Coordinates of N, CA and C in Angstrom, one line a residue:
X197 N 151.3 62.9 144.2 CA 151.2 61.8 143.3 C 152.0 62.1 142.0
X198 N 152.9 61.2 141.6 CA 153.6 61.5 140.3 C 152.6 61.6 139.1
X199 N 153.0 62.4 138.1 CA 152.2 62.6 136.9 C 152.1 61.3 136.2
X200 N 150.8 60.9 135.9 CA 150.5 59.7 135.2 C 149.4 60.0 134.2
X201 N 149.8 59.8 132.9 CA 148.8 60.0 131.8 C 147.5 59.2 132.0
X202 N 147.7 58.0 132.6 CA 146.5 57.1 132.8 C 145.5 57.7 133.7
X203 N 146.0 58.3 134.8 CA 145.0 59.0 135.7 C 144.2 60.0 135.0
X204 N 144.7 60.7 134.0 CA 144.0 61.7 133.3 C 142.7 61.1 132.6
X205 N 142.8 59.8 132.3 CA 141.7 59.1 131.6 C 140.7 58.4 132.5
X206 N 140.9 58.4 133.8 CA 140.0 57.7 134.8 C 138.5 58.2 134.6
X207 N 138.3 59.5 134.5 CA 136.9 59.9 134.3 C 136.2 59.4 133.0
X208 N 137.0 59.3 131.9 CA 136.5 58.7 130.7 C 136.1 57.2 130.9
X209 N 137.0 56.5 131.6 CA 136.7 55.1 131.8 C 135.5 54.9 132.8
X210 N 135.4 55.7 133.8 CA 134.3 55.6 134.7 C 133.0 55.9 134.0
X211 N 133.0 56.8 133.0 CA 131.7 57.1 132.3 C 131.4 55.9 131.3
X212 N 132.3 55.1 131.0 CA 132.1 54.0 130.1 C 131.7 52.7 130.8
X213 N 131.6 52.7 132.1 CA 131.2 51.5 132.9 C 129.7 51.2 132.6
X214 N 129.4 49.9 132.5 CA 128.0 49.4 132.2 C 127.1 49.8 133.4
X215 N 125.9 50.1 133.2 CA 125.0 50.4 134.3 C 124.7 49.1 135.1
X216 N 124.6 49.2 136.4 CA 124.2 48.1 137.2 C 125.3 47.1 137.5
X217 N 126.5 47.3 137.1 CA 127.6 46.4 137.3 C 127.9 46.2 138.8
X218 N 128.3 45.0 139.1 CA 128.7 44.7 140.5 C 130.1 44.1 140.7
X219 N 130.5 43.4 139.7 CA 131.8 42.7 139.8 C 132.8 43.3 138.8
X220 N 134.1 43.5 139.2 CA 135.1 44.1 138.3 C 136.4 43.4 138.5
X221 N 137.2 43.3 137.4 CA 138.5 42.8 137.4 C 139.4 43.9 136.8
X222 N 140.4 44.3 137.5 CA 141.3 45.3 137.1 C 142.7 44.6 136.8
X223 N 143.1 44.6 135.5 CA 144.3 43.9 135.1 C 145.4 44.9 135.1
X224 N 146.6 44.5 135.7 CA 147.7 45.4 135.7 C 147.4 46.6 136.6
X225 N 146.8 46.3 137.8 CA 146.3 47.3 138.6 C 147.3 48.3 139.2
X226 N 148.6 48.0 139.1 CA 149.6 48.8 139.7 C 149.4 49.1 141.2
X227 N 149.5 50.4 141.6 CA 149.3 50.7 143.0 C 147.8 50.8 143.4
X228 N 146.9 50.5 142.5 CA 145.5 50.4 142.8 C 144.6 51.6 142.7
X229 N 145.1 52.7 142.1 CA 144.3 53.9 142.1 C 143.0 53.7 141.4
X230 N 143.0 53.1 140.2 CA 141.7 52.9 139.5 C 140.9 51.8 140.2
X231 N 141.5 50.8 140.7 CA 140.7 49.7 141.4 C 140.0 50.3 142.6
X232 N 140.6 51.2 143.3 CA 139.9 51.9 144.4 C 138.8 52.7 143.9
X233 N 138.9 53.3 142.8 CA 137.8 54.2 142.2 C 136.6 53.2 141.9
X234 N 136.9 52.1 141.3 CA 135.8 51.1 141.1 C 135.2 50.7 142.3
X235 N 136.0 50.3 143.4 CA 135.4 49.9 144.7 C 134.5 51.0 145.3
X236 N 134.9 52.3 145.1 CA 134.2 53.4 145.7 C 132.8 53.5 145.0
X237 N 132.7 53.0 143.8 CA 131.4 53.0 143.0 C 130.6 51.7 143.3
X238 N 131.0 50.9 144.3 CA 130.2 49.8 144.7 C 130.6 48.5 144.1
X239 N 131.6 48.4 143.2 CA 132.1 47.2 142.6 C 132.8 46.3 143.6
X240 N 132.7 45.0 143.5 CA 133.5 44.1 144.2 C 134.7 43.8 143.2
X241 N 135.9 44.3 143.6 CA 137.0 44.4 142.6 C 138.1 43.4 142.9
X242 N 138.4 42.6 141.9 CA 139.6 41.8 142.0 C 140.7 42.5 141.2
X243 N 141.8 42.8 141.8 CA 142.9 43.6 141.1 C 144.2 42.8 141.1
X244 N 144.6 42.6 139.8 CA 145.8 41.7 139.6 C 147.0 42.6 139.0
X245 N 148.2 42.2 139.5 CA 149.4 42.8 138.9 C 150.5 41.8 139.1
X246 N 151.4 41.6 138.1 CA 152.5 40.7 138.3 C 153.7 41.2 139.2
X247 N 153.7 42.5 139.6 CA 154.7 43.1 140.4 C 154.4 43.0 141.8
X248 N 155.3 42.3 142.6 CA 155.1 42.2 144.1 C 155.2 43.6 144.7
X249 N 156.1 44.4 144.2 CA 156.3 45.7 144.8 C 155.1 46.6 144.7
X250 N 154.5 46.7 143.5 CA 153.3 47.5 143.4 C 152.1 46.9 144.1
X251 N 152.0 45.6 144.1 CA 150.8 45.0 144.9 C 151.0 45.3 146.4
X252 N 152.2 45.3 146.9 CA 152.4 45.6 148.3 C 152.0 47.1 148.6
X253 N 152.3 48.0 147.7 CA 151.9 49.4 147.9 C 150.4 49.5 147.8
X254 N 149.7 48.8 146.8 CA 148.3 48.8 146.7 C 147.6 48.3 147.9
X255 N 148.1 47.2 148.5 CA 147.5 46.6 149.7 C 147.7 47.6 150.9
X256 N 148.8 48.3 150.9 CA 149.0 49.2 152.0 C 148.0 50.4 151.9
X257 N 147.6 50.8 150.7 CA 146.6 51.8 150.5 C 145.2 51.4 150.9
X258 N 144.9 50.1 150.8 CA 143.6 49.6 151.1 C 142.6 50.0 150.1
X259 N 141.4 50.3 150.7 CA 140.3 50.9 149.8 C 139.3 49.9 149.3
X260 N 139.4 48.7 149.6 CA 138.3 47.7 149.2 C 138.7 46.7 148.2
X261 N 139.5 46.9 147.2 CA 139.8 45.8 146.2 C 140.5 44.7 146.9
X262 N 140.4 43.5 146.2 CA 141.1 42.3 146.6 C 142.3 42.3 145.7
X263 N 143.5 42.7 146.2 CA 144.7 42.7 145.4 C 145.4 41.4 145.4
X264 N 145.9 41.0 144.3 CA 146.7 39.7 144.2 C 147.8 39.8 143.1
X265 N 148.9 39.3 143.5 CA 150.0 39.2 142.5 C 149.7 38.1 141.6
X266 N 149.5 38.4 140.3 CA 149.2 37.3 139.4 C 149.5 37.8 137.9
X267 N 149.8 36.9 137.1 CA 150.0 37.1 135.7 C 148.8 36.6 135.0
X268 N 148.0 37.6 134.4 CA 146.7 37.2 133.8 C 146.9 36.3 132.6
X269 N 148.0 36.2 132.0 CA 148.2 35.3 130.9 C 148.3 33.8 131.3
X270 N 148.5 33.6 132.6 CA 148.6 32.3 133.2 C 147.5 32.0 134.2
X271 N 146.9 33.1 134.7 CA 145.9 33.0 135.8 C 144.6 32.4 135.3
X272 N 144.0 31.5 136.0 CA 142.7 30.9 135.7 C 141.6 31.9 136.1
X273 N 140.9 32.4 135.1 CA 139.8 33.4 135.4 C 138.5 32.7 135.4
X274 N 137.5 33.1 136.2 CA 136.2 32.5 136.2 C 135.5 32.9 134.9
X275 N 134.8 31.9 134.3 CA 134.1 32.1 133.0 C 132.9 33.0 133.3
X276 N 132.6 33.9 132.4 CA 131.4 34.7 132.3 C 131.0 35.3 133.7
X277 N 132.0 35.8 134.4 CA 131.8 36.3 135.8 C 131.8 37.8 136.0
X278 N 132.6 38.5 135.3 CA 132.8 40.0 135.6 C 131.9 40.9 134.8
X279 N 131.3 41.8 135.4 CA 130.5 42.8 134.7 C 131.4 43.8 134.0
X280 N 132.6 44.1 134.5 CA 133.5 45.0 133.8 C 134.9 44.5 134.1
X281 N 135.7 44.5 133.0 CA 137.1 44.2 133.1 C 137.9 45.4 132.6
X282 N 138.8 45.9 133.4 CA 139.6 47.1 132.9 C 141.1 46.7 132.8
X283 N 141.8 47.3 131.9 CA 143.2 47.0 131.6 C 143.8 48.3 131.2
X284 N 144.4 49.0 132.2 CA 145.0 50.3 132.0 C 146.5 50.3 131.8
X285 N 146.9 50.6 130.5 CA 148.3 50.7 130.2 C 149.1 49.4 130.5
X286 N 148.5 48.3 130.4 CA 149.1 47.0 130.7 C 149.0 46.0 129.6
X287 N 148.1 46.1 128.6 CA 148.0 45.1 127.6 C 149.2 45.0 126.7
X288 N 150.0 46.1 126.6 CA 151.2 46.0 125.7 C 152.3 45.2 126.4
X289 N 152.1 44.8 127.7 CA 153.1 44.0 128.4 C 152.8 42.5 128.2
X290 N 151.8 42.2 127.4 CA 151.4 40.8 127.2 C 151.0 40.6 125.8
X291 N 150.8 39.4 125.3 CA 150.3 39.2 123.9 C 148.9 39.8 123.8
X292 N 148.7 40.4 122.7 CA 147.4 41.1 122.4 C 146.3 40.1 122.5
X293 N 146.5 38.9 122.1 CA 145.4 37.9 122.1 C 144.9 37.5 123.5
X294 N 145.6 38.1 124.5 CA 145.1 37.9 125.9 C 143.7 38.4 126.0
X295 N 143.3 39.3 125.2 CA 141.9 39.9 125.2 C 140.9 38.8 125.1
X296 N 141.2 37.7 124.4 CA 140.2 36.6 124.3 C 140.0 35.9 125.7
X297 N 141.0 35.9 126.5 CA 140.8 35.3 127.9 C 139.9 36.3 128.7
X298 N 140.2 37.6 128.5 CA 139.4 38.6 129.2 C 137.9 38.6 128.7
X299 N 137.7 38.4 127.4 CA 136.4 38.3 126.8 C 135.6 37.1 127.5
X300 N 136.3 36.0 127.6 CA 135.7 34.8 128.2 C 135.3 35.0 129.7
X301 N 136.0 35.9 130.4 CA 135.7 36.1 131.8 C 134.6 37.2 132.0
X302 N 134.1 37.8 130.9 CA 133.0 38.8 131.0 C 131.7 38.1 131.1
X303 N 130.9 38.6 132.0 CA 129.5 38.2 132.1 C 128.7 38.6 130.9
X304 N 127.6 38.0 130.6 CA 126.8 38.5 129.5 C 126.4 40.0 129.7
X305 N 126.6 40.8 128.7 CA 126.3 42.2 128.9 C 127.5 43.0 129.5
X306 N 128.6 42.3 129.9 CA 129.7 42.9 130.5 C 130.5 43.7 129.5
X307 N 131.4 44.6 130.1 CA 132.2 45.5 129.3 C 133.7 45.3 129.6
X308 N 134.5 45.2 128.5 CA 135.9 45.3 128.6 C 136.4 46.7 128.2
X309 N 137.2 47.3 129.0 CA 137.7 48.6 128.8 C 139.2 48.5 128.8
X310 N 139.9 48.8 127.7 CA 141.3 48.7 127.6 C 141.8 50.1 127.3
X311 N 142.5 50.7 128.3 CA 143.3 52.0 128.0 C 144.7 51.5 127.6
X312 N 144.9 51.5 126.3 CA 146.2 50.9 125.9 C 147.2 52.0 125.4
X313 N 148.4 51.5 125.2 CA 149.5 52.3 124.6 C 149.9 51.7 123.3
X314 N 150.2 52.6 122.3 CA 150.6 52.1 121.0 C 151.9 52.6 120.6
X315 N 152.6 51.9 119.7 CA 153.9 52.3 119.2 C 153.7 53.3 118.0
X316 N 154.8 54.0 117.8 CA 154.8 54.9 116.6 C 154.3 56.2 116.9
X317 N 154.2 57.1 115.9 CA 153.9 58.5 116.0 C 152.9 58.8 115.0
X318 N 151.7 59.3 115.4 CA 150.7 59.8 114.4 C 150.7 61.3 114.4
X319 N 150.0 61.9 113.5 CA 150.0 63.4 113.5 C 149.4 63.9 114.8
X320 N 148.4 63.1 115.4 CA 147.8 63.5 116.6 C 148.8 63.6 117.8
X321 N 149.8 62.6 117.8 CA 150.8 62.6 118.8 C 151.7 63.8 118.7
X322 N 152.1 64.1 117.4 CA 152.9 65.3 117.2 C 152.2 66.6 117.7
X323 N 150.9 66.7 117.4 CA 150.2 67.9 117.9 C 150.1 67.9 119.4
X324 N 150.1 66.7 120.1 CA 149.9 66.7 121.5 C 151.2 66.8 122.3
X325 N 152.4 66.7 121.6 CA 153.7 66.7 122.3 C 153.9 67.9 123.1
X326 N 153.7 69.1 122.6 CA 153.9 70.3 123.4 C 153.0 70.3 124.7
X327 N 151.8 69.9 124.5 CA 150.9 69.8 125.7 C 151.4 68.8 126.7
X328 N 151.9 67.7 126.3 CA 152.5 66.7 127.1 C 153.7 67.3 127.9
X329 N 154.6 68.0 127.2 CA 155.8 68.6 127.9 C 155.3 69.6 128.9
X330 N 154.4 70.5 128.6 CA 153.9 71.5 129.5 C 153.2 70.9 130.7
X331 N 152.4 69.9 130.5 CA 151.7 69.2 131.6 C 152.8 68.6 132.6
X332 N 153.7 67.8 132.1 CA 154.7 67.2 132.9 C 155.5 68.3 133.7
X333 N 155.9 69.3 133.0 CA 156.7 70.4 133.7 C 155.9 71.1 134.8
X334 N 154.6 71.3 134.5 CA 153.7 72.0 135.5 C 153.6 71.1 136.7
X335 N 153.3 69.9 136.5 CA 153.1 69.0 137.7 C 154.4 68.8 138.5
X336 N 155.5 68.7 137.8 CA 156.8 68.6 138.5 C 157.1 69.8 139.3
X337 N 157.0 71.0 138.8 CA 157.2 72.2 139.5 C 156.3 72.4 140.7
X338 N 155.0 72.0 140.5 CA 154.0 72.1 141.5 C 154.4 71.2 142.7
X339 N 154.8 69.9 142.4 CA 155.2 69.0 143.4 C 156.4 69.5 144.2
X340 N 157.3 70.0 143.5 CA 158.6 70.6 144.1 C 158.2 71.7 145.0
X341 N 157.4 72.6 144.6 CA 157.0 73.8 145.4 C 156.3 73.4 146.7
X342 N 155.4 72.3 146.6 CA 154.7 71.8 147.7 C 155.6 70.9 148.6
X343 N 156.7 70.5 148.0 CA 157.6 69.6 148.8 C 157.1 68.2 148.9
X344 N 156.2 67.8 147.9 CA 155.7 66.4 148.0 C 156.0 65.6 146.7
X345 N 157.2 65.9 146.1 CA 157.6 65.1 145.0 C 158.0 63.7 145.5
X346 N 157.3 62.7 145.0 CA 157.7 61.3 145.4 C 158.1 60.5 144.2
X347 N 159.3 60.0 144.1 CA 159.7 59.2 142.9 C 158.7 58.0 142.8
X348 N 158.3 57.8 141.6 CA 157.3 56.7 141.3 C 158.1 55.3 141.5
X349 N 157.3 54.3 141.8 CA 157.8 52.9 141.8 C 158.3 52.6 140.4
X350 N 159.2 51.7 140.3 CA 159.8 51.3 139.0 C 159.4 49.8 138.7
X351 N 158.1 49.5 138.4 CA 157.8 48.2 138.0 C 158.4 47.9 136.6
X352 N 158.4 46.6 136.2 CA 158.9 46.3 134.9 C 158.1 47.0 133.8
X353 N 158.8 47.6 132.9 CA 158.1 48.4 131.8 C 158.5 47.8 130.4
X354 N 157.6 47.6 129.6 CA 157.9 47.2 128.2 C 157.3 48.3 127.3
X355 N 158.0 48.7 126.3 CA 157.5 49.7 125.3 C 156.5 49.0 124.4
X356 N 155.5 49.7 124.0 CA 154.5 49.1 123.1 C 155.1 48.8 121.8
X357 N 154.7 47.7 121.2 CA 155.3 47.3 119.9 C 154.3 47.2 118.8
X358 N 153.0 47.4 119.1 CA 151.9 47.4 118.1 C 151.5 48.8 117.7
X359 N 151.4 49.1 116.4 CA 151.0 50.4 115.9 C 149.4 50.4 116.0
X360 N 148.9 51.6 116.0 CA 147.4 51.7 116.1 C 146.6 51.0 115.0
X361 N 147.0 51.0 113.8 CA 146.2 50.3 112.7 C 146.2 48.8 113.0
X362 N 147.4 48.2 113.5 CA 147.4 46.8 113.9 C 146.5 46.5 115.0
X363 N 146.5 47.4 116.0 CA 145.6 47.2 117.2 C 144.2 47.1 116.7
X364 N 143.8 48.0 115.8 CA 142.4 48.1 115.3 C 142.1 46.8 114.6
X365 N 143.0 46.3 113.7 CA 142.8 45.1 113.0 C 142.6 43.9 113.9
X366 N 143.5 43.7 114.9 CA 143.4 42.6 115.8 C 142.2 42.7 116.7
X367 N 141.8 43.9 117.1 CA 140.6 44.0 117.9 C 139.4 43.6 117.1
X368 N 139.3 44.0 115.9 CA 138.2 43.6 115.0 C 138.1 42.1 114.9
X369 N 139.3 41.4 114.7 CA 139.4 40.0 114.6 C 139.0 39.2 115.8
X370 N 139.6 39.7 117.0 CA 139.4 38.9 118.2 C 138.2 39.4 119.0
X371 N 137.8 40.6 118.9 CA 136.6 41.1 119.6 C 135.6 41.8 118.6
X372 N 134.9 41.0 117.9 CA 134.0 41.6 116.9 C 133.0 42.5 117.5
X373 N 132.9 43.7 116.9 CA 132.0 44.7 117.5 C 132.7 45.7 118.4
X374 N 134.0 45.4 118.7 CA 134.7 46.4 119.6 C 135.0 47.7 118.9
X375 N 135.3 48.7 119.6 CA 135.6 50.0 119.1 C 137.0 50.4 119.7
X376 N 137.8 51.0 118.8 CA 139.1 51.5 119.2 C 139.1 53.0 118.9
X377 N 139.3 53.8 119.9 CA 139.3 55.3 119.8 C 140.7 55.8 120.2
X378 N 141.3 56.6 119.3 CA 142.6 57.2 119.6 C 142.5 58.3 120.6
X379 N 143.4 58.3 121.5 CA 143.4 59.4 122.6 C 144.7 60.1 122.5
X380 N 144.9 61.1 123.3 CA 146.2 61.8 123.4 C 147.2 61.0 124.1
X381 N 148.5 61.4 124.0 CA 149.6 60.8 124.7 C 149.8 59.3 124.4
X382 N 149.7 59.0 123.1 CA 150.0 57.6 122.6 C 149.1 56.6 123.3
X383 N 147.9 56.9 123.5 CA 146.9 56.0 124.2 C 145.7 55.8 123.2
X384 N 145.0 54.7 123.5 CA 143.8 54.4 122.8 C 142.8 53.8 123.8
X385 N 141.5 53.9 123.6 CA 140.5 53.2 124.4 C 139.8 52.2 123.5
X386 N 140.0 50.9 123.9 CA 139.3 49.8 123.3 C 138.1 49.5 124.2
X387 N 136.9 49.5 123.6 CA 135.7 49.2 124.3 C 135.0 48.0 123.6
X388 N 134.7 47.0 124.4 CA 134.0 45.8 123.9 C 132.9 45.4 124.9
X389 N 131.7 45.2 124.3 CA 130.6 44.7 125.2 C 130.2 43.3 124.7
X390 N 130.1 42.4 125.7 CA 129.8 41.0 125.4 C 128.3 40.9 125.2

């Protein structure tokens, strides 16, 4: 499996799931790795991604989620339905205010978890850069030695354009009571409980 910083954060996201949840929506599911982890925990998972290529790969892997090619900015979501909504490294591909659509789709007591990417460089990113380079090199060499290096799919990618302080400001405005925590590798975790 190619090196992916988002996979590194799966345990953190799984620990943040609300107790007793049954329904989940995974936005920008990609090849479905996290959606399958949710399904393995007993969630009924709807997994959306706008890329036909990655949805086809996710469907081929199976594992329980209902995969669908869809653009969440245009998709009609059921109101107050999902116990958890996850959005891993995909919010920067759409307007930030899409979080209000996700908030409306949360069931009372539901949780929105956004593992997001931000623009710019903080002191924290500078400190993490050597670890990032070492991790990437280690995984690459390990894959080559095992002979299982698989080039990743190339879905459409947009660079993040919001800086961390702007994300915090917008999250406070659109999701009162939310929390934004800075993580390594130009990532943040936004947590909101309805």
